[in-house]
XYZ file of N, CA and C in Angstrom:
729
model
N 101.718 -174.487 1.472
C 101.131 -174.527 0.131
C 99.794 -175.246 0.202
N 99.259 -174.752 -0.586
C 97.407 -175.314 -0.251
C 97.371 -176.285 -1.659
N 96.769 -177.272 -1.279
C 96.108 -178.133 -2.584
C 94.228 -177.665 -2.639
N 94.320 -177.689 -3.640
C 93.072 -177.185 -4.090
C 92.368 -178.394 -4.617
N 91.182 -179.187 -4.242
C 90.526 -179.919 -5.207
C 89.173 -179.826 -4.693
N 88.737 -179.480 -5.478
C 87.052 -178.937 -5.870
C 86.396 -179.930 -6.369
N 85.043 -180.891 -5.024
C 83.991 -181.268 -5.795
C 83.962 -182.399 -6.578
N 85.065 -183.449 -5.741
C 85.075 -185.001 -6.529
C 83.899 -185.327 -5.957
N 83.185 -185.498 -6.689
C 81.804 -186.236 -6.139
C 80.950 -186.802 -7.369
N 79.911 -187.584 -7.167
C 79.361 -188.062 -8.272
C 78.053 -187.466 -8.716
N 77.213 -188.290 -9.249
C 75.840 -187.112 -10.075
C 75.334 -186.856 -8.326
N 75.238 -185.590 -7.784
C 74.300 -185.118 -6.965
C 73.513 -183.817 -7.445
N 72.716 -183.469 -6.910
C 71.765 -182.422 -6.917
C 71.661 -182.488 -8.774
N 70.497 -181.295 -8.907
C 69.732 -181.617 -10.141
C 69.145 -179.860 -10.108
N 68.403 -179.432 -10.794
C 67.849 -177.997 -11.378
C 67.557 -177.477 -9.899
N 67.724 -176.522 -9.758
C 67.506 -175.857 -8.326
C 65.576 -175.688 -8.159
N 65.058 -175.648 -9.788
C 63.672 -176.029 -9.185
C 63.177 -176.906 -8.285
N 64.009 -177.926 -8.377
C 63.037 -179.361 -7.342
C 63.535 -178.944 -5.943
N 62.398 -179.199 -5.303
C 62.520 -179.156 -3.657
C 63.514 -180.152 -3.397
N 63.813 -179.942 -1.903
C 65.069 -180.314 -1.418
C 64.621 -180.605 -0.131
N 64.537 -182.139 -0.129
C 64.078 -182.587 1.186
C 65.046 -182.007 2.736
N 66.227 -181.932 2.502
C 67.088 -182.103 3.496
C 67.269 -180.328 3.844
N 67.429 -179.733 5.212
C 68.105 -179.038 5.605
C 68.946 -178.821 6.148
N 70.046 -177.990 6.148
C 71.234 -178.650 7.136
C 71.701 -177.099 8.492
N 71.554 -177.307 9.421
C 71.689 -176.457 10.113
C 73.138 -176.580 11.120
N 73.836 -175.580 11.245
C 74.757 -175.311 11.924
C 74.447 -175.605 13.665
N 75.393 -175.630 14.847
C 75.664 -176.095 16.016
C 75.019 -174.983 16.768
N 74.475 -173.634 15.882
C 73.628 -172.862 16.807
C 72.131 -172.923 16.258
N 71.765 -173.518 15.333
C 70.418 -173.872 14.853
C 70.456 -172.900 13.627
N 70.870 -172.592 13.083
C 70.458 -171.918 11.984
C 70.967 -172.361 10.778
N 69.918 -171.950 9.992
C 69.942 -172.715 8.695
C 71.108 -172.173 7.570
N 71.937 -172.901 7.310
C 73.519 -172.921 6.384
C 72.917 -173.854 5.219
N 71.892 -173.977 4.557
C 71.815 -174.779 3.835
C 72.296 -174.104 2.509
N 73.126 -174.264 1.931
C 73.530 -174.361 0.732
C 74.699 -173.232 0.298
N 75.181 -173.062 1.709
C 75.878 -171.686 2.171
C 77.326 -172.172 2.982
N 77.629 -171.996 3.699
C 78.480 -172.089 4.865
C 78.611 -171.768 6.047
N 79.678 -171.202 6.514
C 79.659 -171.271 8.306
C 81.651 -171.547 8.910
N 81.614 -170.852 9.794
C 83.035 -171.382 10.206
C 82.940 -171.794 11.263
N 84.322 -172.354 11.698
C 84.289 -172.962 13.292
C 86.055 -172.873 13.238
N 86.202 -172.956 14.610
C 88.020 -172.263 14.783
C 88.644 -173.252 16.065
N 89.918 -172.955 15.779
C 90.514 -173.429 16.958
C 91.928 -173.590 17.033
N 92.625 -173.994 18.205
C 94.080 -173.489 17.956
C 94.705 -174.799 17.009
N 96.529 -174.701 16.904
C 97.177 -175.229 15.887
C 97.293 -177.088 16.547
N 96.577 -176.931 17.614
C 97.286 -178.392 18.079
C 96.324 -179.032 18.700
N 94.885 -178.446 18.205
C 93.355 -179.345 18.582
C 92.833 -179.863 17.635
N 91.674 -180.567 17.536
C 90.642 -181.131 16.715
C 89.722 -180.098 16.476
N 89.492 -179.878 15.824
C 88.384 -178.616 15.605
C 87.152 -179.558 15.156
N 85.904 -179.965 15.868
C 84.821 -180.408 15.299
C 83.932 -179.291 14.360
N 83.452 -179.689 13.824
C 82.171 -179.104 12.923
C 80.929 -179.972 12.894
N 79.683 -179.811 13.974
C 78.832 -180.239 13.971
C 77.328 -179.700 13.411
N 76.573 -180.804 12.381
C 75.449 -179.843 12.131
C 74.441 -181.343 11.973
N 73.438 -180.509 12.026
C 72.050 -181.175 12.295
C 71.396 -180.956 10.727
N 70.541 -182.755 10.106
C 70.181 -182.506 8.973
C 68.690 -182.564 9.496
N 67.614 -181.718 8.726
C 66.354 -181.674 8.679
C 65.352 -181.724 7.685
N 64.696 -183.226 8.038
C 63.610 -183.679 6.937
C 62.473 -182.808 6.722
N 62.508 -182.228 5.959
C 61.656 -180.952 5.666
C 60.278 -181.811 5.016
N 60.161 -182.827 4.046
C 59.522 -183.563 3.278
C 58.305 -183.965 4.572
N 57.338 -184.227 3.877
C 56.079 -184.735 4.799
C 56.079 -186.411 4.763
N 57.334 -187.183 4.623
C 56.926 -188.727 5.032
C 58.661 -188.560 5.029
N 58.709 -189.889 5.844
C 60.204 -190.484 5.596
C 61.465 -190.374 5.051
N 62.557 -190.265 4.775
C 63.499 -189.955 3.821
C 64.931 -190.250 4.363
N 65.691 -190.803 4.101
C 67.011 -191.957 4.255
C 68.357 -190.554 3.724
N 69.281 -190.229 4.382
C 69.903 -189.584 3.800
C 71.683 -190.042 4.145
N 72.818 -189.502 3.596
C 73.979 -190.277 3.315
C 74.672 -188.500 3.269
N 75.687 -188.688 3.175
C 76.637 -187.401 3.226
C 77.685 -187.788 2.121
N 78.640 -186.747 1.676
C 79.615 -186.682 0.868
C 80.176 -185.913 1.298
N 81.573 -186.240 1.308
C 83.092 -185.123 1.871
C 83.818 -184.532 0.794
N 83.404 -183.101 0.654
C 84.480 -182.641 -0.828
C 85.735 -181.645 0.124
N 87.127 -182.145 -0.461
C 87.974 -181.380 -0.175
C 88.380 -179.993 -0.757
N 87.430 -179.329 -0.995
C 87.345 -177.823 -1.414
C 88.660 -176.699 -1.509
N 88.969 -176.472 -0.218
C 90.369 -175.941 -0.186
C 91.195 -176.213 0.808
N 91.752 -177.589 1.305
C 92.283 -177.797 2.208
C 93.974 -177.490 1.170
N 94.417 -177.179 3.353
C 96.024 -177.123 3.688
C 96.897 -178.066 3.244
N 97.905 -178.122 2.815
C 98.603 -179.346 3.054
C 98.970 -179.826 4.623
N 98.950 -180.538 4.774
C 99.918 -181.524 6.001
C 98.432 -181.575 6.990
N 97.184 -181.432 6.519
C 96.000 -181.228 7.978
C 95.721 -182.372 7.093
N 94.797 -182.814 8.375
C 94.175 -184.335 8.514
C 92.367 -183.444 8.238
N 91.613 -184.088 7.972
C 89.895 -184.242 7.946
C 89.580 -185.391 7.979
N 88.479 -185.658 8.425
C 87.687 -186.603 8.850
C 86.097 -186.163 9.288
N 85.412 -187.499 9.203
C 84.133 -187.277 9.522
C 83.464 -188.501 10.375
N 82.824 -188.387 11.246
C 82.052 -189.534 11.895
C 80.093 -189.423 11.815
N 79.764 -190.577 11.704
C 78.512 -190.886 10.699
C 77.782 -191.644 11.562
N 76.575 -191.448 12.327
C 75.625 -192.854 12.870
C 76.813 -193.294 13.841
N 77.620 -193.047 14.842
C 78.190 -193.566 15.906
C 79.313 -193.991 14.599
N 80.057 -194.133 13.792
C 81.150 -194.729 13.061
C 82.038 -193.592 13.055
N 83.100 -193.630 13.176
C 84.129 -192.527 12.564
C 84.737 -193.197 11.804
N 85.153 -192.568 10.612
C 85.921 -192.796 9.104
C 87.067 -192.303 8.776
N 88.182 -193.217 8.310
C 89.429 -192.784 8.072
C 89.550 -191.192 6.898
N 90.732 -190.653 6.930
C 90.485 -189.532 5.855
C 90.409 -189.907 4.380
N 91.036 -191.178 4.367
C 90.379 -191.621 2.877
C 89.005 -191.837 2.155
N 87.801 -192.078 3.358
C 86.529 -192.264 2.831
C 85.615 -190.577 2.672
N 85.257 -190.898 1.832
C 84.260 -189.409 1.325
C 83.116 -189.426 1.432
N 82.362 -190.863 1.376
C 81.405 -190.534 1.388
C 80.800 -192.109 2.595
N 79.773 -191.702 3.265
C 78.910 -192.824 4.217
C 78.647 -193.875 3.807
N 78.791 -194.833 3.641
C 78.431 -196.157 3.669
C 77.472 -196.766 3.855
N 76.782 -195.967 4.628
C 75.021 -196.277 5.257
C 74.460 -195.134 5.344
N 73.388 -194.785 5.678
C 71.946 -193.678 5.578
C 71.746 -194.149 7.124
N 70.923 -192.876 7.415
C 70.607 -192.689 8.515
C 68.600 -192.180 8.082
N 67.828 -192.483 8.352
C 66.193 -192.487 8.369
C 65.637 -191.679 9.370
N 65.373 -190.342 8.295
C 64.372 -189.275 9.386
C 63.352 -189.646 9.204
N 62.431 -189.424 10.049
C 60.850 -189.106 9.672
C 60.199 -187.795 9.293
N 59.465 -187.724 8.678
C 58.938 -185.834 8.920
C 58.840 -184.859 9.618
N 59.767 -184.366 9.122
C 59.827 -183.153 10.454
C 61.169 -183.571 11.392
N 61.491 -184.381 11.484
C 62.536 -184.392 12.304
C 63.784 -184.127 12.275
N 64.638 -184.128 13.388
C 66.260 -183.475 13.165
C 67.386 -184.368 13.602
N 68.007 -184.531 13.046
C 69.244 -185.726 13.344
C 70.104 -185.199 14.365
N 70.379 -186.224 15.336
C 70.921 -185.519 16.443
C 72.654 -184.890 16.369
N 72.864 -184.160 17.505
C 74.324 -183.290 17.296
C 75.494 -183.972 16.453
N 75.375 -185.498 17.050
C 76.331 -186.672 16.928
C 76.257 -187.345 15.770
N 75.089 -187.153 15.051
C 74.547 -187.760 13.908
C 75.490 -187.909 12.723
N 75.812 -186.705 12.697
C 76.558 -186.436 11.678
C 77.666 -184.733 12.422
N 79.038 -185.132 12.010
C 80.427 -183.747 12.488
C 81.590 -184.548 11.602
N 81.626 -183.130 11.190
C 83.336 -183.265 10.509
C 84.558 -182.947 11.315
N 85.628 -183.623 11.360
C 86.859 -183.376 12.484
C 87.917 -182.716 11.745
N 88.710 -181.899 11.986
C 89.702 -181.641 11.544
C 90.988 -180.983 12.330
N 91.956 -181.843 11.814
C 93.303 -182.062 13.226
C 94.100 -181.061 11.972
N 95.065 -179.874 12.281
C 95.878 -179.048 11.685
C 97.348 -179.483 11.511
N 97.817 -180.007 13.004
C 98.976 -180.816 12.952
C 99.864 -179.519 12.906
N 99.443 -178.469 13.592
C 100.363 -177.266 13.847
C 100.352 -176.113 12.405
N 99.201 -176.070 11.743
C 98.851 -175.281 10.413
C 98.464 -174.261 10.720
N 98.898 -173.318 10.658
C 98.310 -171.826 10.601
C 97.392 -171.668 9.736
N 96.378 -171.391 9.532
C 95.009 -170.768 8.050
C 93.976 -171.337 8.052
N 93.035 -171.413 6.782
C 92.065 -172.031 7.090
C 91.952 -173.030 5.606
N 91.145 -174.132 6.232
C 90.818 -174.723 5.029
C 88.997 -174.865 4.900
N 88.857 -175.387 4.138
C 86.977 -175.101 3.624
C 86.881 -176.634 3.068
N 86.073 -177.351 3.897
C 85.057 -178.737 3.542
C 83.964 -178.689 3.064
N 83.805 -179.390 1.843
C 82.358 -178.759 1.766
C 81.250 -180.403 2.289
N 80.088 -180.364 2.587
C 79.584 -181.690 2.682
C 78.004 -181.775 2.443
N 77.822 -182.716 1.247
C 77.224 -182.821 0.442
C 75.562 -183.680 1.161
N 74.537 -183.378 1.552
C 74.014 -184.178 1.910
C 72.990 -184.597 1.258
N 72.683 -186.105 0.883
C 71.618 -186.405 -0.503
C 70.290 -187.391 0.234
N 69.730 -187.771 -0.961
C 69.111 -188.800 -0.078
C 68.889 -189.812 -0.949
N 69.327 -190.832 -0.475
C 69.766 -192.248 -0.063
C 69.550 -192.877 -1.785
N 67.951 -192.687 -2.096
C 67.350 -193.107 -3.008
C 67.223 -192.142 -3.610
N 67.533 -191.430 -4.073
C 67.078 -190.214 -4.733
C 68.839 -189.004 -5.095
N 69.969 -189.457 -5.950
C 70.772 -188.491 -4.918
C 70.834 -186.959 -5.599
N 69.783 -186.631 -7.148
C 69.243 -185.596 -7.325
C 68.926 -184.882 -6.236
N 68.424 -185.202 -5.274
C 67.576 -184.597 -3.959
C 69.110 -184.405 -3.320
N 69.774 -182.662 -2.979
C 70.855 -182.632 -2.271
C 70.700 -181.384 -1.836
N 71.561 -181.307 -0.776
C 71.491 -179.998 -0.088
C 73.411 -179.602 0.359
N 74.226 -179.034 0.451
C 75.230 -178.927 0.408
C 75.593 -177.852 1.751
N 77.034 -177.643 2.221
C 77.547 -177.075 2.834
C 78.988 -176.581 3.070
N 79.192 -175.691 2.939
C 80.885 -175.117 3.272
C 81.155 -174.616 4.276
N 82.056 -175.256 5.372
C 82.670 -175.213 6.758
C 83.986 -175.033 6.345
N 84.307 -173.778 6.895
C 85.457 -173.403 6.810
C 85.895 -173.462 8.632
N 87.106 -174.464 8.811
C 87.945 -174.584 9.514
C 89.119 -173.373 9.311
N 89.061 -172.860 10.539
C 90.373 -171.752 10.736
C 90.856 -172.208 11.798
N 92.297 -172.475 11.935
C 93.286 -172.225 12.883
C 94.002 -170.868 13.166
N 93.648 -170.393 14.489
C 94.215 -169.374 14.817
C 95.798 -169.540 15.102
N 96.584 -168.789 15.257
C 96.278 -166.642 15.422
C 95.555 -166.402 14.320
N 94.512 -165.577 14.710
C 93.629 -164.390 13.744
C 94.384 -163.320 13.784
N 95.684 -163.109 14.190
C 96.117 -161.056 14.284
C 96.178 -161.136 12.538
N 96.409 -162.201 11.457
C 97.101 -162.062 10.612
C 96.193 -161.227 9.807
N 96.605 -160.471 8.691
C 95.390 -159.612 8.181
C 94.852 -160.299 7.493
N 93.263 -159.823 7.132
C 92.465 -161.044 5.965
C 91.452 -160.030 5.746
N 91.197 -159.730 4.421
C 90.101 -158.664 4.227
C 89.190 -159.543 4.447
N 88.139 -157.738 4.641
C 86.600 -158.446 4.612
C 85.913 -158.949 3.701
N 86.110 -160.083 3.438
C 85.611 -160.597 2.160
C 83.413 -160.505 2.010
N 83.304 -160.094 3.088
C 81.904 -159.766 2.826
C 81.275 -158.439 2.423
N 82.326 -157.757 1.698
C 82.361 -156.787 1.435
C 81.795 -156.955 -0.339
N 82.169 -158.414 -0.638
C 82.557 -158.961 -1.919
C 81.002 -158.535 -2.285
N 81.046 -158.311 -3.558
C 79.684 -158.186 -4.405
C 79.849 -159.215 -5.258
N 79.230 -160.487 -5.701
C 79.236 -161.388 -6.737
C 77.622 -161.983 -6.878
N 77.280 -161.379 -8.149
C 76.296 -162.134 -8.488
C 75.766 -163.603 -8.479
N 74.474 -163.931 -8.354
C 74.531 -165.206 -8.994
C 74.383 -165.047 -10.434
N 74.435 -166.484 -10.953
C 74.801 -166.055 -12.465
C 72.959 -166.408 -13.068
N 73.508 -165.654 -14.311
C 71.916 -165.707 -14.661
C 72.506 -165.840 -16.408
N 71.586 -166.193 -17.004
C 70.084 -167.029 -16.584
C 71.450 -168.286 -16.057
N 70.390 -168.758 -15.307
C 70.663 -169.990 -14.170
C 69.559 -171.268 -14.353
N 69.536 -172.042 -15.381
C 70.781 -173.042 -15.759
C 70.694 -172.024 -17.360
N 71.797 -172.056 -17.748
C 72.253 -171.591 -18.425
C 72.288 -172.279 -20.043
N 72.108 -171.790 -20.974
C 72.015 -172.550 -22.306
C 73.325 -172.492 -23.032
N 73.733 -171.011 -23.384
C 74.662 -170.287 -24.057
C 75.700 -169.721 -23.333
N 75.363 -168.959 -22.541
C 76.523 -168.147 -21.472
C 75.470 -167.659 -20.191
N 76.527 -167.611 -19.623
C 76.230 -167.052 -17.889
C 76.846 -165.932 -17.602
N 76.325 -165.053 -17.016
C 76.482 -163.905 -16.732
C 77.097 -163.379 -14.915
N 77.513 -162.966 -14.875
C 78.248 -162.463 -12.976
C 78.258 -161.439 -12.874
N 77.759 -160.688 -11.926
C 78.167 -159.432 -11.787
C 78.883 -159.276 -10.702
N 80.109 -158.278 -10.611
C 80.896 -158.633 -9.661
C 81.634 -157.083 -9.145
N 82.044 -156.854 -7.855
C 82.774 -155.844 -7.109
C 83.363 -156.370 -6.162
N 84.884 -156.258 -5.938
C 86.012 -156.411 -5.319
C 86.654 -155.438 -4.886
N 86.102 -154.795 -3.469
C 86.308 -153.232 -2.690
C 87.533 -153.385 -2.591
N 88.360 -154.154 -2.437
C 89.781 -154.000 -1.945
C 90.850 -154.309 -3.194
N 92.411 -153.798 -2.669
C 93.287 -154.230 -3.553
C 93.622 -156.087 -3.826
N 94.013 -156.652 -4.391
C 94.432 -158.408 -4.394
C 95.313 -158.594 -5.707
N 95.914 -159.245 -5.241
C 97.367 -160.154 -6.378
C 96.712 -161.293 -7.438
N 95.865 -162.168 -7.159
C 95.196 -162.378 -8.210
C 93.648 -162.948 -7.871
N 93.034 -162.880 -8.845
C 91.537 -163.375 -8.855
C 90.965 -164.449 -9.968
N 90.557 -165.215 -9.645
C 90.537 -166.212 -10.572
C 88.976 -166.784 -10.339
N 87.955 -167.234 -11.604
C 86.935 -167.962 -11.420
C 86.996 -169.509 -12.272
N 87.111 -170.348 -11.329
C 87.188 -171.929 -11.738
C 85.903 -172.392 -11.503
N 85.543 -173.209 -12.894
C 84.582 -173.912 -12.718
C 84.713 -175.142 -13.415
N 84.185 -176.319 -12.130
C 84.732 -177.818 -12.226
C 83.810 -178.686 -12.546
N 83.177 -179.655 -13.096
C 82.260 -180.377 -13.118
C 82.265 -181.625 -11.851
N 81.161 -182.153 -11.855
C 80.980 -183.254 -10.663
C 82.109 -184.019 -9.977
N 82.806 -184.234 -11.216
C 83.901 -185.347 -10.810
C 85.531 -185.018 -10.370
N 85.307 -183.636 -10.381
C 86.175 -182.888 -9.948
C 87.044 -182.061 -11.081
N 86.876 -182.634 -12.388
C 87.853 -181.933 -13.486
C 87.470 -180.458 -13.830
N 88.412 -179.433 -13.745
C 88.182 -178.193 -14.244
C 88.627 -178.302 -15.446
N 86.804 -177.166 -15.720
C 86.391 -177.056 -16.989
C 86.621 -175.751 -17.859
N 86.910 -175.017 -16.900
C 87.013 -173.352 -17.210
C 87.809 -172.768 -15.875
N 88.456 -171.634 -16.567
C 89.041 -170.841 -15.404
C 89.273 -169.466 -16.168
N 88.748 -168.756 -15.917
C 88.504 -167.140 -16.156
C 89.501 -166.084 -14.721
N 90.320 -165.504 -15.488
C 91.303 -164.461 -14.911
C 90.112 -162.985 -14.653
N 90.658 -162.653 -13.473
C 89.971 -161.614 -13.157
C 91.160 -160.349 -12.603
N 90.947 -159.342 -13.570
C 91.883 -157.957 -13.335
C 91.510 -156.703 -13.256
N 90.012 -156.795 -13.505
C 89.381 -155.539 -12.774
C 88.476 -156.038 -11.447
N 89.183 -154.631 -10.765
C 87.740 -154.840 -9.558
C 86.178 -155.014 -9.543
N 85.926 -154.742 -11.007
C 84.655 -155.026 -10.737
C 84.114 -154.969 -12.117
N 82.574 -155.354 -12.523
C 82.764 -155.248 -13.926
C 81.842 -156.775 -14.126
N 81.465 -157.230 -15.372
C 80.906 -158.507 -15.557
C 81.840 -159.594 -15.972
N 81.238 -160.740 -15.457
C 81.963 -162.122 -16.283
C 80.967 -162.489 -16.930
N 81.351 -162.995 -18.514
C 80.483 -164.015 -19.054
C 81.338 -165.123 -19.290
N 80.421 -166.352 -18.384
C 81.342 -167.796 -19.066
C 80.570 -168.323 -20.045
N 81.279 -168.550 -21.011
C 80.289 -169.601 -22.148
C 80.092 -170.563 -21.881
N 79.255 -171.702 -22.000
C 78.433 -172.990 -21.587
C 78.559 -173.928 -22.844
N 78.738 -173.186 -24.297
C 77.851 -173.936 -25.409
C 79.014 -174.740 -25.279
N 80.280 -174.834 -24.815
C 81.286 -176.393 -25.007
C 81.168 -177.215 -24.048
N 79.910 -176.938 -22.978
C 79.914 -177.987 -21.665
C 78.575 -178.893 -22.378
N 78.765 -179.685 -21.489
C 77.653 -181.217 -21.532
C 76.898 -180.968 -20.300
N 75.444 -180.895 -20.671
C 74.379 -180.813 -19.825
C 74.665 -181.440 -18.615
N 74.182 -180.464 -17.622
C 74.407 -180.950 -16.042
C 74.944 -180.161 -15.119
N 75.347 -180.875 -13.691
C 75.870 -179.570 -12.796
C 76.999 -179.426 -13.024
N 77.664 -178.070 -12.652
C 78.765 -177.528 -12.279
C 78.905 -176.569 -11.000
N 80.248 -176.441 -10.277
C 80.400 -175.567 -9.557
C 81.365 -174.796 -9.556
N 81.126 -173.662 -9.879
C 82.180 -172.447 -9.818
C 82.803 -171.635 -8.301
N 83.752 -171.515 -8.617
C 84.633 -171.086 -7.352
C 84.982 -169.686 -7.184
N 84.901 -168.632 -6.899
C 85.720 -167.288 -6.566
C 86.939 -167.319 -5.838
N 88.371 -167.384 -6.658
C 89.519 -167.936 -5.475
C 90.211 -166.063 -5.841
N 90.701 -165.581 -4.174
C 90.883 -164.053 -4.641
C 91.957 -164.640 -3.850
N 93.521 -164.365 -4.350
C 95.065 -164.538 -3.770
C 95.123 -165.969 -3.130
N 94.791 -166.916 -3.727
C 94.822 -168.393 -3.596
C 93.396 -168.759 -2.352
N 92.875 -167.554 -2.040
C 91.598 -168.169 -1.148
C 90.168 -168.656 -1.803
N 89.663 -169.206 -1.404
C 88.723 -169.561 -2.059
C 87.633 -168.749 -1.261
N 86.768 -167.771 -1.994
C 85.778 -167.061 -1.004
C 84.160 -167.102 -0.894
N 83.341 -167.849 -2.410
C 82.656 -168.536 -2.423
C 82.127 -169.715 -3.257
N 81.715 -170.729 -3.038
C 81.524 -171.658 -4.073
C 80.006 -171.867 -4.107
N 79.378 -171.484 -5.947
C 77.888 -171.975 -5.976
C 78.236 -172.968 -7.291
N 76.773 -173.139 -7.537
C 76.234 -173.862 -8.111
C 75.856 -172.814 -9.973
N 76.156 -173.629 -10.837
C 75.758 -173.542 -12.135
C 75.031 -174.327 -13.028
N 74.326 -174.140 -13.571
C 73.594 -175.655 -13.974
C 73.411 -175.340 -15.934
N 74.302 -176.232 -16.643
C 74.127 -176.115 -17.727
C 73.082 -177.076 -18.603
N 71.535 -176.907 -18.938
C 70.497 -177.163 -20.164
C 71.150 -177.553 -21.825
């Protein structure tokens, strides 16, 4: 049975207009910033997830991480190690900043998330939040999905998925989705949680395809993040921003 908790975290990121000092790149160099990425391994290893953050900004900039438990397994362990520290699974977020200069890239070790299965078949999804220090409007985010194999098991192609972003984006009144779901599924659901983790909305989905409108006018200015969960998976998580 999966516990689901989406996005305990505090005020980060701000209108997708403002630049975003930080980039965050995956263990083959490419840029996952605000996206995801997987990494795999069998039922009775550590599966690391390592990525490199990059000061895009032209002077200095101090940055800190946040651990959201997105869609983890029951009975698996996560963890993260920070600046040479590793952290029990109770801490979420760094304790200290780490100081790029311009242009530069934090090394392999800098910053990796661990995750022990403890004999779990599936996958779970971390997301990790990276801000900066003084500033924590200024964020850049990531979803690492940990899979424990066997892969024989079936799993559609979820990149098949058509889902809009929502528009208008930040939103006043209602938000709009446009959406296609090529395959058959048992249920579909869109949750959307505010910062601190409380869901605020959850919209049933029973056609394959077709629009969502969520209404906004009962939310309180600020971020939100909405979820696409199709038969208890979670398949992508963005950003909403309610004016």
């Amino acid at each position: 049975m999966k516990k689901i908790i989406l996005f305990t975290t505090s005020l980060f990121l701000t209108t997708v207009i403002f630049a975003q000092t930080f980039q965050i790149l995956n263990a083959n160099k490419e840029n996952v910033s605000n996206t995801g990425f997987n990494v795999s391994g069998n039922p009775n290893s550590i599966i690391e997830a390592h990525i490199y953050i990059v000061n895009t900004s032209a002077s200095f900039a101090q940055f800190k991480v946040k651990k959201i438990e997105t869609n983890v397994l029951a009975n698996t362990v996560n963890t993260f190690c920070f600046n040479g520290q590793c952290y029990p699974p109770s801490v979420f977020e760094t304790p200290s900043f780490i100081t790029l200069q311009a242009g530069d890239t934090s090394t392999s070790t800098a910053f990796y998330g661990d995750y022990t299965p403890n004999g779990v078949i599936g996958a779970s999804v971390i997301t990790y939040v990276v801000f900066n220090a003084n500033n924590t409007n200024d964020s850049t985010y990531v979803n690492v999905t940990y899979t424990v194999n066997p892969a024989s098991v079936y799993k559609p192609d979820y990149s098949k998925i058509e889902f809009s972003n929502p528009y208008p984006n930040p939103a006043v009144v209602q938000a709009r989705i446009n959406y296609n779901i090529p395959y058959a599924f048992n249920s579909a659901n869109l949750i959307l949680r505010n910062l601190i983790g409380t869901k605020v909305k959850e919209i049933e989905i029973t056609n394959p395809q077709g629009k969502l409108t969520i209404d906004v006018t009962d939310l309180n200015e600020g971020i939100y993040f909405y979820s696409l969960i199709i038969d208890g998976n979670i398949i992508l998580t963005r950003k909403l921003i309610k004016d």
